[in-house]
Coordinates of C-alpha atoms in Angstrom, one line a residue:
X211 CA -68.9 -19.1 -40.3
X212 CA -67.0 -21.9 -39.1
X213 CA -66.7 -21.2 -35.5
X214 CA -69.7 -23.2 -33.6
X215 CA -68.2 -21.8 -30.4
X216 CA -66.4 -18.0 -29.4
X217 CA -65.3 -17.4 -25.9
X218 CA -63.4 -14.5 -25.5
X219 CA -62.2 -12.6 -22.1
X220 CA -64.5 -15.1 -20.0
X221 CA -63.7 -14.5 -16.5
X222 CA -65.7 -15.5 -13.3
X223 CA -64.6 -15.7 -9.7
X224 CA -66.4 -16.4 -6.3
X225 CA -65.6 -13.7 -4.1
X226 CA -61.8 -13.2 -4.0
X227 CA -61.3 -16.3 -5.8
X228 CA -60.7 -16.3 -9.4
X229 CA -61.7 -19.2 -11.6
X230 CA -61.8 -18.2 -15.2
X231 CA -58.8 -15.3 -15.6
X232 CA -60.0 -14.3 -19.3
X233 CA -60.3 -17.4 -21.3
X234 CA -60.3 -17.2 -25.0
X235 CA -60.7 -20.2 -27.4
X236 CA -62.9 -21.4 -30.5
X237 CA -64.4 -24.4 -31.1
X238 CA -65.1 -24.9 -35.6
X239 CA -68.0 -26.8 -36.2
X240 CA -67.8 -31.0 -36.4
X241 CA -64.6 -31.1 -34.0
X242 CA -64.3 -32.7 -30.8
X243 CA -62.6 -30.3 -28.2
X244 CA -61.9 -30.7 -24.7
X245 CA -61.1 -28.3 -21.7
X246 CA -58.7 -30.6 -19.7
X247 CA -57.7 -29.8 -15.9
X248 CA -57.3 -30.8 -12.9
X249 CA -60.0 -31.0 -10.5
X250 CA -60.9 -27.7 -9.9
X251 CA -59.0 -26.5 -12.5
X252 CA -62.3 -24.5 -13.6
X253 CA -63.4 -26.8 -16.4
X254 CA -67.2 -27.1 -15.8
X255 CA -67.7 -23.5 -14.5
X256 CA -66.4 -22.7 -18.2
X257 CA -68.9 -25.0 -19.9
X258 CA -71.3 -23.7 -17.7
X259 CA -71.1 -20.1 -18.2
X260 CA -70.5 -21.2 -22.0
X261 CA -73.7 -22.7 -22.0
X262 CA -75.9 -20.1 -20.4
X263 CA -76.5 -21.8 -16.7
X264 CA -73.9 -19.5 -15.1
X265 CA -73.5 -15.9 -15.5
X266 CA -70.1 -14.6 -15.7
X267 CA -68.4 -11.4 -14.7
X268 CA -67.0 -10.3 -17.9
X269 CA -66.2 -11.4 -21.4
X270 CA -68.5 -13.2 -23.9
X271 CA -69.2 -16.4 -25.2
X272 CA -71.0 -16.8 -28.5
X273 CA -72.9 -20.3 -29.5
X274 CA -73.7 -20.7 -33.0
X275 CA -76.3 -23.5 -32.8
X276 CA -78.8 -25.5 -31.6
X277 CA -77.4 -26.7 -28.2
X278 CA -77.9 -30.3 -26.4
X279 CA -76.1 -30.7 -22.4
X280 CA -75.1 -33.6 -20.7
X281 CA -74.7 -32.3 -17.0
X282 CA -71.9 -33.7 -14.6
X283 CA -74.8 -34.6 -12.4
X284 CA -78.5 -34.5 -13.1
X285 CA -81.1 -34.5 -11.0
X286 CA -84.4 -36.6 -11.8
X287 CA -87.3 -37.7 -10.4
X288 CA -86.0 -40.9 -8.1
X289 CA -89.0 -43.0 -9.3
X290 CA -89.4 -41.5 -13.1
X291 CA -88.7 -44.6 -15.9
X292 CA -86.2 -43.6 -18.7
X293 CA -88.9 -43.5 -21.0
X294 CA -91.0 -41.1 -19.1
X295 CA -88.1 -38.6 -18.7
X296 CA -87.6 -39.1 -22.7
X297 CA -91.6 -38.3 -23.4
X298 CA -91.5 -35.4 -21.0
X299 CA -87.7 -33.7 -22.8
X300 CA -89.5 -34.5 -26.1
X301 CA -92.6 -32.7 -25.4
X302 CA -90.3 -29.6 -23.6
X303 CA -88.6 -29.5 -26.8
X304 CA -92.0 -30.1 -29.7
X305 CA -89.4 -32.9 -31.1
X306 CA -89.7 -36.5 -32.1
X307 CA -88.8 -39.3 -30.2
X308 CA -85.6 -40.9 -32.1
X309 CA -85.6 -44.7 -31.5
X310 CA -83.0 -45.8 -33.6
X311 CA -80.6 -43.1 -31.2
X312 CA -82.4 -44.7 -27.7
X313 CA -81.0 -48.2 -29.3
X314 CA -77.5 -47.6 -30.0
X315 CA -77.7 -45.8 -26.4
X316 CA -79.0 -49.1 -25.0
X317 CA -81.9 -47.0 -23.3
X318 CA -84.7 -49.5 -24.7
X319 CA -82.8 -52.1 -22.1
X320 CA -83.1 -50.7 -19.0
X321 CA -86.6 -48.5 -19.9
X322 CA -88.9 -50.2 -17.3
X323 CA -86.5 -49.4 -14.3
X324 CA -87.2 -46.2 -12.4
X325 CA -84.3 -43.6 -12.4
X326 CA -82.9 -44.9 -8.8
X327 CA -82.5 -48.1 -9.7
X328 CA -80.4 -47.5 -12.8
X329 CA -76.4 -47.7 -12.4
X330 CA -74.0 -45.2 -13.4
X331 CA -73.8 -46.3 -17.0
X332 CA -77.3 -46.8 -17.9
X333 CA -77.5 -43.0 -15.9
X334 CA -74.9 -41.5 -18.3
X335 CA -76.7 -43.1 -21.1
X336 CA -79.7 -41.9 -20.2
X337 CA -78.5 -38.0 -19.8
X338 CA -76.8 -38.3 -23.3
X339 CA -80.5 -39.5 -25.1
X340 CA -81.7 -36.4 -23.3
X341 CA -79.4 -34.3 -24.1
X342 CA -79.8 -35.8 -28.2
X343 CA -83.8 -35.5 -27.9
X344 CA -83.6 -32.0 -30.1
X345 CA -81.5 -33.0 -32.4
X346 CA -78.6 -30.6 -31.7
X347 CA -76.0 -29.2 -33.4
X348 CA -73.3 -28.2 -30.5
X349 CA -73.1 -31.1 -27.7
X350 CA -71.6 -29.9 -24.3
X351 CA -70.3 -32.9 -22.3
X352 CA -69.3 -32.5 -18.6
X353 CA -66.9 -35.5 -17.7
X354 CA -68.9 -37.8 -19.4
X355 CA -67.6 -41.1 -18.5
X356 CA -66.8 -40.5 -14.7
X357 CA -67.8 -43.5 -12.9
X358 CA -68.2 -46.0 -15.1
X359 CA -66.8 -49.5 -16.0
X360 CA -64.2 -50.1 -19.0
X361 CA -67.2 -51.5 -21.4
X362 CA -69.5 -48.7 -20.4
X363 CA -66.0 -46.1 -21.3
X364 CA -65.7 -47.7 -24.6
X365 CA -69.1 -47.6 -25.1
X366 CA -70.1 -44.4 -25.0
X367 CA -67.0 -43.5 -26.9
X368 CA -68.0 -45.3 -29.4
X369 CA -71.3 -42.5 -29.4
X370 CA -69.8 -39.7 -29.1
X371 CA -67.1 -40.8 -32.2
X372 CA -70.8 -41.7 -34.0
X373 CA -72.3 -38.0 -33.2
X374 CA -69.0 -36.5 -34.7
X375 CA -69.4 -38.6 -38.1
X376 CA -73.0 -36.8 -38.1
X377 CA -71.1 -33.5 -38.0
X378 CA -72.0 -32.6 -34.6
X379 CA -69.4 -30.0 -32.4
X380 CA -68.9 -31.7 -29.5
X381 CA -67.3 -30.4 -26.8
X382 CA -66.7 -31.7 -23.1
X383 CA -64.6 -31.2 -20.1
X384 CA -62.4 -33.7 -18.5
X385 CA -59.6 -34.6 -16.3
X386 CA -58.8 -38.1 -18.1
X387 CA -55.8 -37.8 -20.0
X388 CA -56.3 -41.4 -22.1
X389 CA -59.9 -40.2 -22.7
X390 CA -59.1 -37.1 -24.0
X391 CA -56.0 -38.2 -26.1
X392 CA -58.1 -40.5 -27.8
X393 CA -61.3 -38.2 -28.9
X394 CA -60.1 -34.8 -29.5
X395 CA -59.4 -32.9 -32.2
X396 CA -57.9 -30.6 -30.3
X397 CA -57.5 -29.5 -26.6
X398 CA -57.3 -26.5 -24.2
X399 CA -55.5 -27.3 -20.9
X400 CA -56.9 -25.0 -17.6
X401 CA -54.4 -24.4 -15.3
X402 CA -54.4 -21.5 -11.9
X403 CA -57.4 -19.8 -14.1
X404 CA -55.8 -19.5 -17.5
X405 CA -55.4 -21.4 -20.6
X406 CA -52.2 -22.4 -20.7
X407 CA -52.1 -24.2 -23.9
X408 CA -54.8 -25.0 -27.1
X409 CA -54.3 -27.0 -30.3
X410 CA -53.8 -30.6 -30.8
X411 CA -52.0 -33.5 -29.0
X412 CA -49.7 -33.6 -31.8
X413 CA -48.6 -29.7 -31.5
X414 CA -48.7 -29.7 -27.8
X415 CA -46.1 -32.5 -27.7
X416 CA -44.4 -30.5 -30.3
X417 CA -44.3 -27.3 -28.3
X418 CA -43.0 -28.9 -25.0
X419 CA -40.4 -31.6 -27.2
X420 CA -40.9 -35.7 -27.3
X421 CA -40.9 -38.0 -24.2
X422 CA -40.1 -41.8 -24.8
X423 CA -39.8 -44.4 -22.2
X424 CA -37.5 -47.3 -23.3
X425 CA -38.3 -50.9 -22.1
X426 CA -35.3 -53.5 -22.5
X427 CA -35.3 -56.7 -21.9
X428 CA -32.0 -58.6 -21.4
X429 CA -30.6 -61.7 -20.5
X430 CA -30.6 -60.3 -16.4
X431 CA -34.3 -58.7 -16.6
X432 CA -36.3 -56.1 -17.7
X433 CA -35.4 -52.3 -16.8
X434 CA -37.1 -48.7 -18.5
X435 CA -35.5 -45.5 -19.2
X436 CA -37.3 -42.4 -19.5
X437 CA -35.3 -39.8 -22.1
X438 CA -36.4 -37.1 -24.3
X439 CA -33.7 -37.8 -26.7
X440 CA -34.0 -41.5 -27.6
X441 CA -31.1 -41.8 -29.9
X442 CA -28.4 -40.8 -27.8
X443 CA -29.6 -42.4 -25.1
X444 CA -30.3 -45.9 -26.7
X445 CA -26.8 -45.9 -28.3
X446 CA -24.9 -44.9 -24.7
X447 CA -27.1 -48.2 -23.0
X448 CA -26.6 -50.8 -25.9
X449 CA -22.5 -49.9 -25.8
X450 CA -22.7 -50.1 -21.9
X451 CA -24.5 -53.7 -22.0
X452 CA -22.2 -54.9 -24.7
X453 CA -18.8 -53.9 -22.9
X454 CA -20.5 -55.9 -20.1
X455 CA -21.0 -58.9 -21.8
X456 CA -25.2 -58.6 -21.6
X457 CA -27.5 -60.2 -23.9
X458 CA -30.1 -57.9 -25.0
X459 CA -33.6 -59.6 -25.9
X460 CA -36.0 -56.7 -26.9
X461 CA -36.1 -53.5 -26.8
X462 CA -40.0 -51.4 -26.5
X463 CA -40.5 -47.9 -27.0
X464 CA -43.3 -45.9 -25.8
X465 CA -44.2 -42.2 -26.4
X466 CA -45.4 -39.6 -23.9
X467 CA -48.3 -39.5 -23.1
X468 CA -51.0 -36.6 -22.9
X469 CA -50.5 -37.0 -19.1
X470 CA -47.0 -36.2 -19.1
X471 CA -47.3 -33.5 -21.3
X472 CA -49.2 -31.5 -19.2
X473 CA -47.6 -32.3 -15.8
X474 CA -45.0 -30.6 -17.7
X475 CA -46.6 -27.7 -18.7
X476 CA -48.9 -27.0 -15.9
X477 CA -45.7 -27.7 -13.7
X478 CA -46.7 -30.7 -11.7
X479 CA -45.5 -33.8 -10.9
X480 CA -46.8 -37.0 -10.0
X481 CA -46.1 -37.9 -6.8

């Protein structure tokens, strides 16, 4: 079986309010998927009812694997030391303590400071070498780089890329568009409840057509034009600026980007 993940039907709601209307997806085992959304949107009430934390109303949700969670949040002892939380998740779980895993995660540095005095990053860090102590096979990530710095973003990307090389299913919810873009094998956006679209970057900007933004610089400044047919519209500006008499310099073209891709399909805008 290749499937590490089968959700089918999966709905939940609160009362009157619906947050899961039937979602149905699979996850194949060494990809990277994400469930993207908005706020709200749903995304980590589906990893938690995914992962067993949260029971849902109807539906199922099959896991094929040894499982590993990084919470959104976690909540530890104030005054525990990294290394004692790692001794204690070890001991939960009758595994060995990896130390060449607490390295690249940078946990050996901050190991004598008590959980409250750790920052964001070395906190993230932390709940991903916790998450690792078992040795899983299926890694559930709940916006995993929320709150921290640039370095600390590329750093732990550069982790979960690592985990995937060692075949591990990793999958994680998230509202960054850049992050997702650049980790995923494939995505499933959330949107009012539903899943409104699944596959990869590449077929989602195939379903909903190619948007370029066109920066040209000329001898009287710089302007950009947005167009979803870049041929057309190039040839209509660079007549106009010859017939009047305007130098052009350079000319930059950017693709959509997974951002604008799903205010277009979720039907939002960004103001």
């Amino acid at each position: 079986m290749n499937d590490a993940i089968q959700v089918n039907g999966l709905k939940k709601s609160y009362g009157s309010h619906t947050v899961l209307n039937g979602l149905s997806f699979r996850v194949q085992k060494g990809e990277i998927f994400a469930l993207l959304g908005v706020n709200g949107a749903g995304k980590t009430t589906a990893l938690e009812c995914i992962e067993g934390l949260r029971k849902y109303d109807s539906g199922s949700a099959a896991v094929n694997g040894k499982v590993g969670i990084q919470l959104q949040s976690a909540s530890l002892p104030a005054n525990i030391k990294p290394m004692e939380a790692v001794r204690l998740f070890a001991k939960w779980n009758k595994a060995k303590i990896n130390d060449p895993m607490l390295t690249a995660l940078g946990v050996n540095g901050f190991a004598k400071k008590q959980y409250t005095e750790l920052s964001t990053g070395q906190k993230r860090r932390l709940h991903l070498a916790l998450a690792l102590i078992s040795d899983p096979d299926i890694i559930f990530l709940d916006e995993p780089t929320a709150g921290l710095d640039v370095e600390g973003r590329i750093s732990l990307h550069e982790q979960i890329r690592a985990l995937k090389k060692q075949g591990k299913t990793i999958i994680l919810a998230s509202h960054d568009m850049a992050e997702v873009e650049g980790l995923c094998d494939r995505i499933a956006i959330l949107n009012g409840g539903d899943i409104v679209f699944c596959g990869s970057v590449a077929e989602l900007t195939e379903k909903i057509g190619r948007h370029y933004i066109l920066h040209i610089k000329t001898g009287q400044g710089e302007e950009d034009y947005e167009t979803d047919n870049i041929g057309d519209t190039m040839l209509s500006l660079l007549e106009n600026y010859k017939e009047q008499n305007v130098d052009v310099l350079d000319i930059e073209i950017d693709r959509g980007t997974l951002e604008q891709h799903f205010m277009q399909l979720t039907g939002r805008n960004e103001k």
